[in-house]
Coordinates of C-alpha atoms and ligand atoms in Angstrom, one line a residue:
M1385 CA 97.2 132.0 149.4
N1386 CA 95.4 133.9 147.0
L1387 CA 94.7 131.5 143.9
L1388 CA 93.2 133.8 141.5
Q1389 CA 96.4 136.4 141.9
E1390 CA 98.3 133.3 140.9
D1391 CA 96.7 132.1 138.0
Q1392 CA 97.0 135.9 136.5
T1393 CA 100.3 135.8 137.2
T1394 CA 100.5 132.8 135.0
D1395 CA 98.1 133.8 132.6
L1396 CA 99.9 136.3 132.0
E1397 CA 102.9 134.9 131.3
Q1398 CA 100.8 132.0 129.2
I1399 CA 99.7 135.0 127.2
I1400 CA 102.9 136.1 126.6
G1401 CA 104.0 133.0 125.6
L1402 CA 101.7 132.5 123.0
S1403 CA 101.8 135.3 121.3
R1404 CA 105.7 135.4 121.3
R1405 CA 106.2 131.5 120.5
G1406 CA 102.7 130.8 119.1
F1407 CA 102.5 126.8 119.7
I1408 CA 99.2 126.4 119.0
S1409 CA 98.6 126.0 115.4
A1410 CA 96.7 129.2 113.8
G1411 CA 94.9 126.7 111.2
A1412 CA 93.3 125.1 114.2
L1413 CA 93.3 128.2 116.3
C1414 CA 91.5 130.3 113.7
G1415 CA 91.5 132.4 116.8
A1416 CA 94.0 132.5 119.5
A1417 CA 91.5 134.8 121.0
M1418 CA 88.9 132.3 121.0
F1419 CA 91.1 129.9 122.9
L1420 CA 92.8 132.6 125.3
G1421 CA 89.5 133.3 126.1
G1422 CA 88.5 129.7 127.0
S1423 CA 92.3 129.8 128.9
L1424 CA 91.6 132.8 131.6
L1425 CA 87.7 131.1 131.8
S1426 CA 88.8 127.3 132.6
R1427 CA 91.5 128.9 135.0
S1428 CA 89.0 130.7 136.5
V1429 CA 87.0 128.0 137.8
L1430 CA 89.9 127.4 140.0
A1431 CA 88.9 130.1 141.7
D1432 CA 85.1 130.4 141.9
G1433 CA 83.7 126.7 141.2
V1434 CA 81.4 128.0 138.2
R1435 CA 81.5 125.6 135.3
A1436 CA 82.9 126.6 132.8
A1437 CA 81.1 127.1 129.4
S1438 CA 84.5 128.1 126.8
S1439 CA 84.5 124.8 125.1
P1440 CA 81.3 123.7 123.4
L1441 CA 82.9 120.2 123.6
L1442 CA 83.8 119.7 127.3
G1443 CA 81.1 119.6 129.7
F1444 CA 82.7 118.6 133.1
N1445 CA 85.5 120.8 135.7
S1446 CA 89.1 119.7 135.1
I1447 CA 89.7 117.6 138.0
D1448 CA 92.5 117.9 140.2
A1449 CA 95.7 115.9 140.5
A1450 CA 95.6 113.2 142.9
T1451 CA 98.3 110.2 144.5
T1452 CA 95.1 108.0 145.6
D1453 CA 95.2 104.3 145.2
T1454 CA 91.8 105.1 143.4
L1455 CA 90.4 106.2 140.2
T1456 CA 88.9 109.9 140.2
L1457 CA 86.5 111.0 138.0
P1458 CA 84.5 114.3 137.9
P1459 CA 81.3 114.4 140.2
G1460 CA 78.7 112.6 138.0
Y1461 CA 80.6 109.8 136.3
R1462 CA 81.2 106.3 138.0
A1463 CA 83.8 103.7 137.0
S1464 CA 83.3 99.8 137.0
V1465 CA 85.6 96.7 136.3
L1466 CA 84.6 95.4 132.5
I1467 CA 87.9 92.7 133.7
S1468 CA 90.2 92.2 135.1
W1469 CA 94.2 90.2 134.7
G1470 CA 93.3 86.4 135.2
Q1471 CA 89.9 86.8 135.1
P1472 CA 88.9 83.0 133.1
L1473 CA 87.5 82.3 130.0
H1474 CA 85.7 80.4 129.5
A1475 CA 82.6 78.8 131.7
D1476 CA 84.1 76.6 134.8
G1477 CA 87.5 78.1 133.8
P1478 CA 90.4 78.4 136.3
A1479 CA 90.2 81.1 139.2
F1480 CA 92.9 83.6 139.3
M1481 CA 95.3 82.7 141.9
P1482 CA 96.1 85.6 144.0
D1483 CA 99.3 84.3 145.0
G1484 CA 101.0 83.6 141.7
S1485 CA 99.7 79.9 141.9
G1486 CA 98.5 79.7 138.7
T1487 CA 99.9 77.4 136.1
A1488 CA 100.9 78.6 132.0
A1489 CA 98.3 76.4 131.1
Q1490 CA 95.7 78.3 133.1
Q1491 CA 97.0 81.7 132.4
E1492 CA 96.4 80.4 128.2
V1493 CA 92.3 80.6 128.9
Q1494 CA 92.5 83.7 131.4
F1495 CA 93.0 87.8 130.3
G1496 CA 96.0 88.4 130.1
D1497 CA 98.0 90.6 131.9
N1498 CA 99.0 94.2 131.2
N1499 CA 96.0 95.0 129.8
D1500 CA 96.6 97.9 127.1
G1501 CA 95.3 98.7 123.1
M1502 CA 91.4 97.6 122.7
S1503 CA 88.7 97.8 120.1
L1504 CA 84.9 97.7 120.2
F1505 CA 83.5 95.2 117.2
A1506 CA 80.0 95.8 118.1
F1507 CA 77.7 92.9 116.3
P1508 CA 75.3 94.4 113.4
D1509 CA 72.2 93.2 114.7
D1510 CA 72.5 93.8 118.7
P1511 CA 73.1 96.9 120.1
D1512 CA 73.1 95.4 123.9
R1513 CA 76.2 92.5 122.4
A1514 CA 79.7 93.6 121.0
L1515 CA 83.4 91.8 120.8
M1516 CA 86.3 93.5 122.3
A1517 CA 89.9 92.2 121.0
I1518 CA 92.4 94.3 124.1
N1519 CA 95.8 93.7 124.0
N1520 CA 97.8 91.9 126.7
E1521 CA 101.3 93.7 126.6
Y1522 CA 104.2 92.7 129.2
T1523 CA 103.9 90.7 132.4
N1524 CA 105.4 92.0 136.0
Y1525 CA 106.9 88.6 137.3
R1526 CA 107.0 90.3 141.3
Y1527 CA 102.6 89.6 140.8
L1528 CA 102.8 86.9 138.3
Y1529 CA 105.0 84.1 140.3
P1530 CA 104.9 83.1 143.9
H1531 CA 108.1 83.3 144.4
G1532 CA 107.8 87.2 142.6
G1533 CA 111.4 86.6 140.8
Q1534 CA 113.2 86.1 137.5
P1535 CA 111.2 83.0 135.8
T1536 CA 113.3 80.0 137.2
S1537 CA 111.8 77.0 135.2
A1538 CA 110.2 76.6 131.4
E1539 CA 106.9 76.6 132.8
D1540 CA 107.8 79.8 134.7
A1541 CA 108.7 81.9 130.9
H1542 CA 106.0 79.3 129.6
K1543 CA 103.2 81.8 132.0
A1544 CA 104.9 84.9 131.0
Q1545 CA 104.1 84.2 127.5
A1546 CA 100.7 83.4 127.7
S1547 CA 100.0 86.3 130.0
E1548 CA 101.0 88.2 127.1
G1549 CA 99.2 88.8 123.1
V1550 CA 95.6 90.0 123.2
S1551 CA 92.2 88.8 124.5
V1552 CA 89.0 88.5 122.4
I1553 CA 85.5 89.6 125.0
E1554 CA 82.5 89.2 124.4
I1555 CA 81.0 92.0 126.6
Q1556 CA 76.8 92.7 126.4
R1557 CA 74.7 95.4 128.1
K1558 CA 72.7 94.8 131.2
G1559 CA 70.5 97.6 132.3
D1560 CA 72.8 101.0 132.1
R1561 CA 76.4 98.8 132.6
W1562 CA 78.2 96.7 130.2
Q1563 CA 79.6 93.8 131.7
F1564 CA 81.8 90.5 130.3
V1565 CA 80.2 87.7 129.3
Q1566 CA 81.8 84.8 131.0
G1567 CA 81.9 81.4 128.5
S1568 CA 81.0 83.6 125.5
P1569 CA 82.4 80.7 123.0
F1570 CA 84.1 84.0 121.1
N1571 CA 86.5 84.7 124.3
R1572 CA 89.4 84.0 123.1
R1573 CA 93.0 84.0 123.9
I1574 CA 96.2 84.6 121.5
H1575 CA 99.3 84.6 123.2
G1576 CA 103.1 84.3 123.0
N1577 CA 102.9 80.5 122.0
T1578 CA 99.7 80.2 119.4
P1579 CA 100.6 79.8 115.9
I1580 CA 100.2 82.6 113.5
R1581 CA 101.1 83.0 109.8
L1582 CA 103.3 85.7 107.7
S1583 CA 102.2 87.0 104.7
G1584 CA 103.1 89.7 102.6
P1585 CA 106.3 90.7 100.2
A1586 CA 109.3 89.5 103.7
A1587 CA 107.6 85.8 104.4
G1588 CA 109.4 82.7 103.2
H1589 CA 112.7 85.1 103.2
A1590 CA 115.0 83.4 104.6
L1591 CA 116.1 85.9 107.5
L1592 CA 112.8 84.6 108.7
R1593 CA 113.4 81.0 108.0
T1594 CA 114.1 79.0 111.2
Q1595 CA 115.1 75.2 112.5
A1596 CA 111.2 74.5 113.4
D1597 CA 110.1 76.4 110.5
S1598 CA 111.7 76.2 106.7
T1599 CA 109.1 77.8 105.6
G1600 CA 109.5 80.9 106.9
T1601 CA 105.7 81.8 106.7
R1602 CA 105.2 79.7 110.4
A1603 CA 105.9 81.9 113.4
L1604 CA 104.5 81.3 116.6
G1605 CA 102.9 83.7 119.2
T1606 CA 103.0 87.2 119.6
F1607 CA 103.9 89.3 122.8
Q1608 CA 104.8 93.1 124.1
N1609 CA 101.5 93.8 122.4
C1610 CA 101.0 97.7 122.7
A1611 CA 98.4 99.5 120.8
N1612 CA 96.7 98.6 118.3
G1613 CA 94.8 99.5 115.0
K1614 CA 90.6 98.6 113.9
T1615 CA 90.0 98.1 110.4
P1616 CA 86.8 99.3 108.1
W1617 CA 86.4 95.1 107.1
G1618 CA 86.1 94.7 110.8
T1619 CA 89.5 92.8 111.8
Y1620 CA 91.9 94.1 114.9
L1621 CA 95.5 95.2 114.2
T1622 CA 97.5 94.5 117.7
C1623 CA 101.2 96.0 117.5
E1624 CA 103.6 93.6 118.5
E1625 CA 106.6 96.9 120.3
N1626 CA 109.3 96.0 122.8
F1627 CA 109.6 92.6 121.3
T1628 CA 113.8 92.9 121.4
D1629 CA 113.1 92.5 125.6
C1630 CA 112.1 89.5 125.3
F1631 CA 115.3 87.9 123.2
G1632 CA 119.0 87.0 124.9
S1633 CA 121.8 84.9 124.4
T1634 CA 123.7 82.5 126.4
D1635 CA 126.8 82.4 124.4
P1636 CA 129.3 84.4 126.5
N1637 CA 131.1 85.8 123.5
Q1638 CA 127.9 87.2 122.0
T1639 CA 128.1 89.3 119.3
F1640 CA 125.8 91.3 117.4
D1641 CA 125.4 92.5 113.9
A1642 CA 124.2 96.4 112.8
A1643 CA 120.6 95.1 112.9
Q1644 CA 120.1 93.5 115.1
K1645 CA 122.4 96.3 117.4
R1646 CA 120.1 98.9 115.6
Y1647 CA 116.6 97.4 117.4
G1648 CA 118.7 97.0 120.2
V1649 CA 118.7 93.3 121.4
V1650 CA 120.8 92.6 124.1
A1651 CA 122.7 89.0 125.2
A1652 CA 121.3 90.3 129.0
S1653 CA 117.3 90.3 127.6
K1654 CA 116.5 93.5 129.5
D1655 CA 115.4 91.1 132.3
I1656 CA 112.8 89.6 130.6
N1657 CA 115.0 86.3 130.7
W1658 CA 113.5 83.6 128.5
H1659 CA 116.0 82.7 127.0
L1660 CA 117.5 80.7 129.9
H1661 CA 114.1 78.7 130.0
D1662 CA 112.9 78.7 126.1
P1663 CA 115.5 77.9 123.1
R1664 CA 113.5 79.7 120.8
F1665 CA 114.7 83.1 122.4
D1666 CA 117.8 82.7 122.6
L1667 CA 120.4 83.9 120.0
A1668 CA 122.4 81.9 120.4
H1669 CA 120.6 78.5 119.2
T1670 CA 117.6 80.3 117.1
P1671 CA 118.7 84.1 116.0
N1672 CA 116.0 84.1 113.2
E1673 CA 113.5 83.9 115.5
L1674 CA 113.9 87.8 116.2
N1675 CA 113.2 88.9 112.6
R1676 CA 109.4 87.1 112.8
H1677 CA 108.4 89.4 115.6
G1678 CA 108.1 92.9 115.4
W1679 CA 105.4 93.2 113.2
V1680 CA 101.6 94.3 112.9
V1681 CA 99.1 91.7 113.5
E1682 CA 95.4 91.1 111.9
I1683 CA 92.7 89.1 113.7
D1684 CA 89.4 88.4 112.8
P1685 CA 87.6 88.7 116.1
F1686 CA 84.4 87.4 115.0
D1687 CA 86.1 83.5 113.7
P1688 CA 87.6 82.3 117.0
Q1689 CA 89.3 79.1 115.3
S1690 CA 91.0 81.9 112.5
T1691 CA 94.6 82.3 112.4
P1692 CA 96.2 85.4 113.0
V1693 CA 98.2 86.9 110.2
K1694 CA 101.9 89.1 110.9
R1695 CA 101.3 91.5 108.3
T1696 CA 105.1 92.4 106.3
A1697 CA 103.9 94.7 104.1
L1698 CA 103.8 97.4 106.9
G1699 CA 107.3 96.9 107.9
R1700 CA 109.0 95.7 110.9
F1701 CA 109.6 98.2 114.7
K1702 CA 108.8 98.5 117.8
H1703 CA 105.5 99.2 116.8
E1704 CA 103.3 101.6 119.0
N1705 CA 99.5 101.4 117.4
A1706 CA 97.9 101.7 113.8
A1707 CA 96.0 104.0 112.8
L1708 CA 93.7 103.4 109.5
T1709 CA 92.0 106.3 107.6
E1710 CA 91.1 106.1 104.0
T1711 CA 92.6 108.2 100.7
R1712 CA 90.7 110.2 98.5
D1713 CA 90.3 107.3 95.6
G1714 CA 89.5 104.8 98.4
H1715 CA 92.5 102.7 99.2
A1716 CA 93.5 102.4 103.0
V1717 CA 96.0 103.7 105.1
V1718 CA 97.7 103.1 107.9
Y1719 CA 100.1 105.7 110.5
M1720 CA 102.2 103.9 112.3
G1721 CA 105.1 105.0 115.3
D1722 CA 108.4 103.2 116.6
D1723 CA 108.4 104.1 120.0
E1724 CA 111.9 104.3 120.6
R1725 CA 114.0 107.5 121.4
G1726 CA 114.5 108.6 117.5
E1727 CA 113.1 106.5 115.8
F1728 CA 110.9 107.1 113.2
I1729 CA 107.1 107.9 111.9
Y1730 CA 105.8 105.5 109.0
K1731 CA 102.7 105.7 106.4
F1732 CA 101.2 102.8 105.3
I1733 CA 98.8 102.8 101.5
S1734 CA 97.4 100.0 100.7
R1735 CA 98.3 99.0 96.3
D1736 CA 94.5 97.7 96.0
K1737 CA 90.9 99.8 97.2
I1738 CA 89.0 98.8 99.7
D1739 CA 85.9 97.2 99.2
H1740 CA 82.9 98.3 101.7
Q1741 CA 80.7 96.3 100.1
T1742 CA 82.6 92.8 100.9
P1743 CA 84.6 92.8 103.7
K1744 CA 86.4 89.5 103.3
A1745 CA 86.9 91.1 100.2
N1746 CA 89.6 93.2 101.8
R1747 CA 91.4 90.0 103.9
D1748 CA 94.9 90.4 102.0
L1749 CA 95.1 93.8 101.3
L1750 CA 97.7 94.7 104.0
D1751 CA 99.6 92.3 101.9
H1752 CA 100.5 95.1 99.5
G1753 CA 101.3 98.1 99.3
T1754 CA 104.0 101.5 100.0
L1755 CA 105.3 102.2 103.2
Y1756 CA 106.9 105.6 103.4
V1757 CA 108.3 107.3 106.5
A1758 CA 107.7 110.6 107.5
R1759 CA 110.6 113.6 106.9
F1760 CA 109.9 117.6 108.9
D1761 CA 111.2 120.0 107.4
D1762 CA 111.7 123.0 109.8
G1763 CA 113.4 125.3 107.2
D1764 CA 110.4 127.7 106.8
S1765 CA 110.1 127.9 110.9
H1766 CA 111.0 129.7 113.2
P1767 CA 113.0 127.6 117.0
D1768 CA 109.8 129.6 118.5
R1769 CA 107.1 128.8 116.6
P1770 CA 107.1 125.5 116.0
K1771 CA 105.5 124.3 112.7
G1772 CA 106.5 123.4 109.1
K1773 CA 106.4 121.1 106.2
G1774 CA 107.1 117.7 105.9
Q1775 CA 107.0 115.2 103.2
W1776 CA 106.5 111.4 103.2
I1777 CA 109.4 109.4 101.7
E1778 CA 109.0 105.6 99.3
L1779 CA 110.5 102.7 101.6
T1780 CA 110.5 100.7 97.8
H1781 CA 113.6 98.7 96.7
G1782 CA 115.2 100.7 93.9
K1783 CA 113.8 104.0 95.0
N1784 CA 115.6 106.8 97.2
G1785 CA 118.7 105.1 97.6
I1786 CA 117.4 102.3 99.1
N1787 CA 119.8 99.5 96.6
T1788 CA 122.2 96.7 97.3
G1789 CA 124.4 99.3 97.5
S1790 CA 123.1 100.4 100.9
G1791 CA 122.1 97.2 102.6
F1792 CA 119.0 96.0 100.6
A1793 CA 118.8 92.7 98.5
N1794 CA 115.1 93.1 98.0
Q1795 CA 111.8 94.4 99.2
A1796 CA 112.0 91.8 101.7
E1797 CA 114.9 92.9 103.3
V1798 CA 113.6 96.4 103.1
L1799 CA 110.9 95.5 105.6
I1800 CA 113.0 93.5 107.8
H1801 CA 115.4 96.0 108.3
A1802 CA 112.9 99.3 108.1
R1803 CA 114.5 101.4 110.7
L1804 CA 117.7 101.1 108.8
A1805 CA 116.0 102.0 104.7
A1806 CA 114.5 104.8 106.7
S1807 CA 118.0 105.9 108.7
T1808 CA 118.7 105.4 104.5
V1809 CA 116.5 108.0 102.8
G1810 CA 117.2 111.0 105.8
A1811 CA 114.1 110.3 108.2
T1812 CA 113.4 112.7 111.0
R1813 CA 114.7 111.2 114.4
M1814 CA 111.3 111.5 116.7
D1815 CA 111.3 112.1 120.2
R1816 CA 109.7 108.3 121.0
P1817 CA 106.5 108.0 118.5
E1818 CA 103.8 106.7 120.5
W1819 CA 99.6 106.8 119.6
I1820 CA 99.0 108.3 116.3
V1821 CA 94.9 108.9 115.8
V1822 CA 93.2 110.6 113.0
S1823 CA 90.2 113.2 113.6
P1824 CA 86.8 112.1 112.4
K1825 CA 85.9 115.5 112.3
D1826 CA 89.0 117.1 110.0
G1827 CA 91.3 114.2 109.1
Q1828 CA 93.9 115.6 111.0
V1829 CA 96.5 113.6 112.8
Y1830 CA 97.9 113.3 116.0
C1831 CA 100.7 111.4 117.2
T1832 CA 102.2 111.7 120.6
L1833 CA 105.3 112.1 121.3
T1834 CA 106.3 110.9 124.7
N1835 CA 109.7 111.7 125.6
N1836 CA 113.3 112.1 124.9
V1837 CA 116.1 112.4 127.7
K1838 CA 118.3 112.0 124.7
R1839 CA 117.7 114.7 122.1
G1840 CA 119.6 116.8 121.7
E1841 CA 122.8 114.3 121.6
D1842 CA 123.1 111.1 119.6
G1843 CA 123.0 112.7 116.3
Q1844 CA 119.4 114.1 117.1
P1845 CA 118.9 117.6 116.9
V1846 CA 116.4 120.1 119.0
G1847 CA 113.8 121.5 116.6
G1848 CA 111.4 121.1 114.1
P1849 CA 108.5 119.0 116.2
N1850 CA 111.1 118.3 118.7
P1851 CA 112.0 121.4 119.9
R1852 CA 113.5 120.5 123.3
E1853 CA 116.7 119.4 124.5
K1854 CA 116.0 116.4 127.3
N1855 CA 112.9 116.9 126.8
V1856 CA 111.0 114.8 129.9
Y1857 CA 107.3 116.1 129.6
G1858 CA 106.5 115.4 125.6
Q1859 CA 104.5 116.9 123.5
I1860 CA 101.2 116.3 120.3
L1861 CA 102.6 116.6 117.0
R1862 CA 99.5 117.0 114.5
W1863 CA 99.6 117.7 110.7
S1864 CA 97.1 118.0 108.2
E1865 CA 98.0 115.8 104.7
Q1866 CA 98.0 117.8 101.2
G1867 CA 94.3 118.6 100.1
N1868 CA 93.8 116.9 103.5
D1869 CA 94.3 114.0 101.3
P1870 CA 95.8 110.9 103.5
G1871 CA 97.2 109.3 99.6
A1872 CA 99.3 113.0 99.5
A1873 CA 103.0 112.8 99.7
T1874 CA 103.9 115.9 101.3
F1875 CA 101.5 117.9 105.0
D1876 CA 102.1 121.1 107.4
W1877 CA 102.5 119.8 110.2
D1878 CA 102.6 121.8 114.4
L1879 CA 102.9 121.3 117.6
F1880 CA 99.4 120.8 119.4
V1881 CA 100.0 121.0 122.5
V1882 CA 103.6 121.1 124.2
A1883 CA 103.4 119.8 127.6
G1884 CA 105.4 121.1 130.6
N1885 CA 104.7 122.0 134.3
P1886 CA 104.4 126.0 134.4
A1887 CA 104.0 125.8 138.2
V1888 CA 107.3 124.7 138.7
H1889 CA 109.3 125.9 135.8
P1890 CA 107.2 129.6 135.0
K1891 CA 109.9 130.6 131.8
Q1892 CA 109.8 128.2 128.8
P1893 CA 110.8 125.9 127.6
K1894 CA 109.5 123.7 130.6
G1895 CA 107.2 125.5 131.3
G1896 CA 104.9 124.2 128.6
S1897 CA 102.2 125.5 125.3
A1898 CA 99.5 128.3 126.5
N1899 CA 97.2 125.3 126.5
I1900 CA 98.9 124.1 129.8
T1901 CA 98.2 125.0 132.9
P1902 CA 98.8 124.4 136.6
Q1903 CA 95.5 123.2 136.7
N1904 CA 95.7 120.7 133.9
M1905 CA 99.4 119.9 133.8
F1906 CA 100.8 115.8 133.1
N1907 CA 103.8 114.0 131.5
S1908 CA 104.5 112.0 129.0
P1909 CA 101.9 111.6 126.2
D1910 CA 101.0 108.3 124.9
G1911 CA 98.0 106.4 124.3
M1912 CA 95.1 108.7 122.4
G1913 CA 91.3 108.2 121.1
F1914 CA 88.8 110.3 119.2
D1915 CA 84.8 110.2 119.8
E1916 CA 82.5 110.8 117.5
A1917 CA 82.0 113.8 118.7
G1918 CA 85.3 114.9 118.1
R1919 CA 87.1 115.3 121.9
L1920 CA 90.6 114.0 121.9
W1921 CA 91.0 111.8 124.7
I1922 CA 95.0 111.9 126.0
L1923 CA 96.0 109.3 128.1
T1924 CA 99.6 109.3 130.0
D1925 CA 102.4 107.1 131.1
G1926 CA 104.8 109.3 132.7
D1927 CA 106.5 110.0 135.6
V1928 CA 104.5 109.5 138.8
S1929 CA 106.9 111.1 141.4
N1930 CA 105.3 114.3 141.7
T1931 CA 108.2 115.9 142.9
G1932 CA 110.7 118.3 141.1
D1933 CA 109.8 118.8 137.5
F1934 CA 106.7 116.5 138.4
A1935 CA 105.7 118.2 141.1
G1936 CA 101.7 118.6 141.1
M1937 CA 101.0 116.4 138.2
G1938 CA 100.0 113.2 140.3
N1939 CA 99.3 110.1 139.2
N1940 CA 98.6 109.4 135.1
Q1941 CA 95.6 110.1 133.9
M1942 CA 93.3 110.8 131.4
L1943 CA 92.5 113.9 129.6
C1944 CA 90.0 115.4 127.4
A1945 CA 90.9 118.0 125.0
D1946 CA 89.1 120.5 122.5
P1947 CA 91.2 120.3 119.5
N1948 CA 89.3 123.6 117.7
T1949 CA 90.3 126.0 120.6
G1950 CA 93.0 123.8 122.8
E1951 CA 91.5 123.5 125.6
I1952 CA 92.8 120.6 127.9
R1953 CA 91.0 119.5 130.9
R1954 CA 91.9 116.5 133.1
F1955 CA 89.2 114.0 133.4
M1956 CA 90.4 111.1 135.4
V1957 CA 93.6 110.0 137.5
G1958 CA 94.3 107.0 137.9
P1959 CA 95.3 104.7 141.0
V1960 CA 99.1 104.4 142.4
G1961 CA 101.9 102.8 139.9
C1962 CA 99.2 102.9 136.7
E1963 CA 99.8 103.6 133.0
V1964 CA 96.5 105.0 131.7
T1965 CA 96.5 103.3 127.9
G1966 CA 93.5 101.8 125.6
I1967 CA 90.7 103.4 125.0
S1968 CA 87.7 102.6 123.7
F1969 CA 83.7 103.5 123.2
A1970 CA 80.4 102.3 123.5
P1971 CA 78.9 102.7 119.9
D1972 CA 76.1 105.1 121.7
Q1973 CA 79.3 107.4 123.4
K1974 CA 77.7 106.5 126.8
T1975 CA 80.5 104.0 128.2
L1976 CA 84.0 104.9 128.3
F1977 CA 86.1 101.9 128.5
V1978 CA 89.9 102.7 129.4
G1979 CA 92.9 100.2 130.9
I1980 CA 94.1 100.8 134.1
Q1981 CA 97.9 99.2 133.3
H1982 CA 99.7 97.6 136.3
P1983 CA 98.5 99.3 139.2
G1984 CA 101.3 99.3 141.7
E1985 CA 104.0 98.2 139.4
N1986 CA 106.4 99.1 142.1
G1987 CA 104.6 98.2 145.0
G1988 CA 102.0 100.4 146.6
S1989 CA 98.7 100.0 145.7
T1990 CA 95.5 97.3 145.7
F1991 CA 93.6 98.1 142.8
P1992 CA 90.9 97.4 141.3
E1993 CA 89.6 95.0 144.7
H1994 CA 91.9 96.8 147.6
L1995 CA 91.7 93.7 149.6
P1996 CA 93.4 93.5 152.7
G1997 CA 96.7 92.2 151.9
G1998 CA 95.8 91.8 148.1
K1999 CA 97.7 91.9 145.0
P2000 CA 96.5 94.6 142.6
R2001 CA 95.8 93.5 138.9
S2002 CA 95.5 95.3 135.5
S2003 CA 91.5 95.9 134.5
V2004 CA 89.4 97.8 132.1
M2005 CA 87.1 100.2 133.6
A2006 CA 84.2 101.2 131.7
I2007 CA 83.2 104.6 132.7
S2008 CA 80.0 106.1 132.6
R2009 CA 77.6 109.0 133.7
E2010 CA 75.0 108.8 136.6
D2011 CA 72.3 110.5 134.2
G2012 CA 73.2 108.4 130.9
G2013 CA 74.7 110.9 128.8
I2014 CA 77.3 111.1 126.3
V2015 CA 81.2 111.1 128.4
G2016 CA 83.0 113.6 128.4
A2017 CA 79.6 116.3 126.9
Ligands
FEO2791 FE1 103.7 100.3 124.8 FE2 105.1 102.8 123.8 O1 104.0 101.9 124.7
CA2792 CA1 102.2 103.2 125.0
CA2793 CA1 105.2 105.2 126.8

């Protein structure tokens, strides 16, 4: 096979693609020529193996796709396990039981399952110590229980609840490696039955009251914790995503109101089935419990005794992550995506300014502020050139048609039913918003729109930042706030990358944007993270069948992009059946922590221990360079 010839053909198509459609923003690319040069050069690497030099930010060659049950990295990189599901957090804590025989009480003091978003909190006075707060999104019954099936008892349901939530752990650098510190007094589990306070405008509302909590302010537990945020005042935000899946009903005649339907709850509980063994999750018994979840929860990792707080001012929906930044005049800004087909992108701006001198003064900052939702206008964009303007629409009772007449008695109801309020004001239905990150270099905001096979039907028009019908690959949206002020009411948007498969689909729209090549292609971008130098790391949660539309893409992976040139290189490939999700960096940028979630989701993996007949275990990996350099450089 003549690789070079094929590449040249593809290059021509890509060049035509770029000039015709201009998927890459002119703003970021004040030179498409520069980008094309990079693209051609990087692809020539395939033929001659010479280190690519087109991007000053990317110091490694794109690796090949893989389908093996290993972690694959570029030459000169190494990976070790920081922590895996089930490891005991405390001295003399109960050991992980690979046969699933561990109890719920034991799981409550072990590292949770299916690690997802995470943040690192450095000790101010010791560069070799840090805390990590790590989400535990869900569990896999196949591995959780000896019987490998649905929960059969209250103890089973309790164990599943104990496997989710958040794990706070201390890590220390020993020599050139970061290690988990078992027995640290900071180690803590927050799980599905931990007491949590509800605060903000919706706290205490009748819709949040239950028989067990007549105040509507004292919730139990957080679960389905997807991704995360880190505040400038040193706290961690964990985001409750698919909470509705944990609820069901034992009433054979159960009906749901419009709000319950909009949040996607079903009587059969999407196979999680806690409601059969724990009445708190049975909507026939405790209907308002559903409203006490779907929030952003704030945690102080440095105070193991502190009560986490659900911040209702940020709205209730299927929260993916929370990206923090600051307005020009010092107010906190939180960008948030609602990960469901056709749901929205939100922005919260705090009423008060951040007090950078006194971190504790910000403890209730997220209780007061204004929630907005995004509308993307594509009026000045051409279908082949997706970019345009957008605006933030305020979700405040008494404004923009949100009032008693449209179904909202007060602001608490606007927040509890944020999806309904956002629909009232005509927000844009997106292709499943996942992570949002803010560039530390230029303040541009990036959001993964992971995929949406329903685009084009169900009242979701094709166009704007959602340009493809039955979108199986996803794209990364980017916007710049007016005047580069995150407090602005309007913004300009474009698409940073449109994922696709140019090897299978040489023609658009499934071939992807010009910065997608047969060498770096991927589907379903999900997690993201910027490092200090401004490299954009992209993590995938996609179709790993490696056939059809996805042929040649292999397992889920992590890529690294140069936001200035648009170039993207594959940096890591995960093991069989995993999702790659959760990313953070050591303060010196010489270790990258990344999550391997649900390896062997459907069998076929023993990652990371590879014991004969062993179970796969979700793990946080520490990746570094053998020469001690900065990761990615
Ligand atoms: Fe937990 Fe939308 O991913
Ligand atoms: Ca995700
Ligand atoms: Ca996903």
